Every structure is written in C-alpha cells, then in structure tokens.
Amino acid sequence: EPKQGSFFPKLKTIKLSSMKSLNKIWNSEPPSDSFIKLDTLIIEECDKLVTVFPFYIEGIFHNLCNLRVTNCRSMQAIFDIHVKVGDVANLQDVHLERLPKLEHVWKLNEDRVGILKWNNLQKICVVNCYSLKNIFPFSVANCLDNLEYLEVGQCFELREIVAISEAANTDKVSFHFPKLSTIKFSRLPKLEEPGAYDLSCPMLNDLSIEFCDKLKPFHKNAQRKPLFPEEVRIAKLFNS
C-alpha cells in the first residue's frame, strides 16, 4: 500500500498539452511512493518548460516506460541526473521531436557519471532537435543491452551518437548492442565516425542512412575501422 500523503499512487498516464505558461511540472520533491505506477508521460507544446525531470525529482521516472516530448520551444534537457549508485530505470520507449533548444537528453552530474542504468531502453527516436550535439552520454551507451531501434533525423548540430570524449580511456572504446536491429539516420550533416573503437550489433538488419554527408559507414583505413561491421545486411543506404 502507498504511504499516506503520497501523490497519485495509482496514476498511470500523464498528458500535458498546450500549456503555454507551464515552466515546471514538479514544484518540489514529492513524498516517497508518489507516482509509483506512472507508465506513460506525454508532453507537447509546453513552450516554457526547460527540463522534464530536474535533479530533485529523480525517483519518479524509475518506473516510467514510455516518454514522448514534442514541440516544446524552450526544452534544454530531458533528464537531469544526480541519482544513487545502482539505480535502474525502466524506460523502454523515448520519442523526442521538434525541441529546437534541446542540448541534452541525459544531463549527468559530472562527478557521478555512470551511476544510472538504462538496460530496459528498447526504442529511441530523436527528430528535429537542432541544438543537440550527441544522443547518449558514454556511460548510458554502455548499458543499452535491450536497445532494438534507433532513429535520429534533422539534428543539424549533431556530431556524434555517443559522447566518446567522456570515456576514461578513449584508446579502448567498445560498444555492444546485442538486440539492435534497426538504425535510421537522416539529415545529420555534421555527424562523423568516432575514432578507434569496437562496435558489435549482431542483430542489425535494417540500416538506413540519408543525407549524412560526413558519415562513411563502411570506410576502412589504417587509422579506423568501418563504422558498421561487414556482415550488416542493408535494407536502404542513401548517402548524398
């Protein structure tokens, strides 16, 4: 049973739409056991919101499965993370679209990088986020064991999918995505391959790349390996 005083302990879905003056979703840290069944959060056209989950509200999103944030003109960060070691988020599906000022999907406390696990994430789609420079912090990318679908499009400042510079030892960077089957990149003019690394995605069977001028997914030379392993079966490949 939820503790007395907890907020909306049985609420499963929240949708906030066209709330033009809303600048905070959560005013302060709620009592424990608040929103413990919250499964889906949808935010659209809330032009004064700058973050969805500020650092003082960490406990709420641990049971969240589905997150959709669209058309929020001032949104700068989705997650502002300062959480306890060993926490595991249940988030499975993330859709972010038309967030022109978004700079971070995950904004991590620099002193506590790697403290939250996102093992349950299955699908992420990020489209029309013009200020975003990367999708995943290095520590987040290292625990995406269940990621199946990755789509990124029209993010014109995006330089890398994973923030490789955050790695402690950039000479031995490796990523393993055992369930990743679909990757779609579109109109990412500044996206380039990182330096030396090992990438394993044995289930990848649908790769679509369109108008990513600096990306050479199968180029190989003495300094770097190809971005994708040779066994990938390409469904569509367009590079202009």
PDB file of N, CA and C in Angstrom, residues 25 61 65 78 84 87 98 124 137 155 176 184 190 208-209 215:
ATOM      1  N   ILE A  25       6.991  21.064 -14.146  1.00  0.00           N
ATOM      2  CA  ILE A  25       5.983  20.025 -13.957  1.00  0.00           C
ATOM      3  C   ILE A  25       5.869  19.686 -12.482  1.00  0.00           C
ATOM      4  N   PHE A  61      10.807   8.881 -12.241  1.00  0.00           N
ATOM      5  CA  PHE A  61      10.883   8.269 -13.556  1.00  0.00           C
ATOM      6  C   PHE A  61      11.405   6.838 -13.548  1.00  0.00           C
ATOM      7  N   CYS A  65       7.768   3.888 -18.423  1.00  0.00           N
ATOM      8  CA  CYS A  65       8.106   3.056 -19.579  1.00  0.00           C
ATOM      9  C   CYS A  65       8.136   3.848 -20.885  1.00  0.00           C
ATOM     10  N   ILE A  78      16.207  16.620 -20.974  1.00  0.00           N
ATOM     11  CA  ILE A  78      15.104  15.744 -20.572  1.00  0.00           C
ATOM     12  C   ILE A  78      15.340  15.226 -19.163  1.00  0.00           C
ATOM     13  N   LYS A  84      21.332   7.768  -7.056  1.00  0.00           N
ATOM     14  CA  LYS A  84      22.124   6.866  -6.230  1.00  0.00           C
ATOM     15  C   LYS A  84      22.748   5.750  -7.064  1.00  0.00           C
ATOM     16  N   ASP A  87      20.943   2.388  -9.252  1.00  0.00           N
ATOM     17  CA  ASP A  87      19.577   2.570  -9.712  1.00  0.00           C
ATOM     18  C   ASP A  87      19.433   2.093 -11.157  1.00  0.00           C
ATOM     19  N   ARG A  98      10.966  17.960 -32.446  1.00  0.00           N
ATOM     20  CA  ARG A  98      10.798  19.415 -32.541  1.00  0.00           C
ATOM     21  C   ARG A  98      11.044  20.092 -31.188  1.00  0.00           C
ATOM     22  N   ILE A 124      14.409   4.444 -29.259  1.00  0.00           N
ATOM     23  CA  ILE A 124      14.571   5.892 -29.099  1.00  0.00           C
ATOM     24  C   ILE A 124      14.531   6.549 -30.472  1.00  0.00           C
ATOM     25  N   PRO A 137      25.186   9.950 -23.476  1.00  0.00           N
ATOM     26  CA  PRO A 137      26.452  10.035 -22.738  1.00  0.00           C
ATOM     27  C   PRO A 137      27.147   8.669 -22.798  1.00  0.00           C
ATOM     28  N   CYS A 155      18.800  16.648 -37.014  1.00  0.00           N
ATOM     29  CA  CYS A 155      19.500  17.246 -35.864  1.00  0.00           C
ATOM     30  C   CYS A 155      20.790  17.835 -36.431  1.00  0.00           C
ATOM     31  N   HIS A 176      28.570  -2.697 -27.334  1.00  0.00           N
ATOM     32  CA  HIS A 176      27.907  -3.943 -27.707  1.00  0.00           C
ATOM     33  C   HIS A 176      26.402  -3.745 -27.567  1.00  0.00           C
ATOM     34  N   LYS A 184      18.247   4.231 -38.195  1.00  0.00           N
ATOM     35  CA  LYS A 184      17.859   5.156 -39.247  1.00  0.00           C
ATOM     36  C   LYS A 184      18.460   6.528 -38.948  1.00  0.00           C
ATOM     37  N   LYS A 190      26.558  17.074 -39.799  1.00  0.00           N
ATOM     38  CA  LYS A 190      27.814  17.164 -39.048  1.00  0.00           C
ATOM     39  C   LYS A 190      28.197  15.849 -38.375  1.00  0.00           C
ATOM     40  N   SER A 208      19.409   2.457 -42.515  1.00  0.00           N
ATOM     41  CA  SER A 208      19.045   3.497 -43.466  1.00  0.00           C
ATOM     42  C   SER A 208      19.827   4.767 -43.140  1.00  0.00           C
ATOM     43  N   ILE A 209      20.605   5.257 -44.097  1.00  0.00           N
ATOM     44  CA  ILE A 209      21.384   6.481 -43.918  1.00  0.00           C
ATOM     45  C   ILE A 209      21.096   7.401 -45.088  1.00  0.00           C
ATOM     46  N   LEU A 215      29.417  11.091 -43.008  1.00  0.00           N
ATOM     47  CA  LEU A 215      29.409   9.729 -42.476  1.00  0.00           C
ATOM     48  C   LEU A 215      29.779   8.726 -43.566  1.00  0.00           C
TER      49      LEU A 215
END
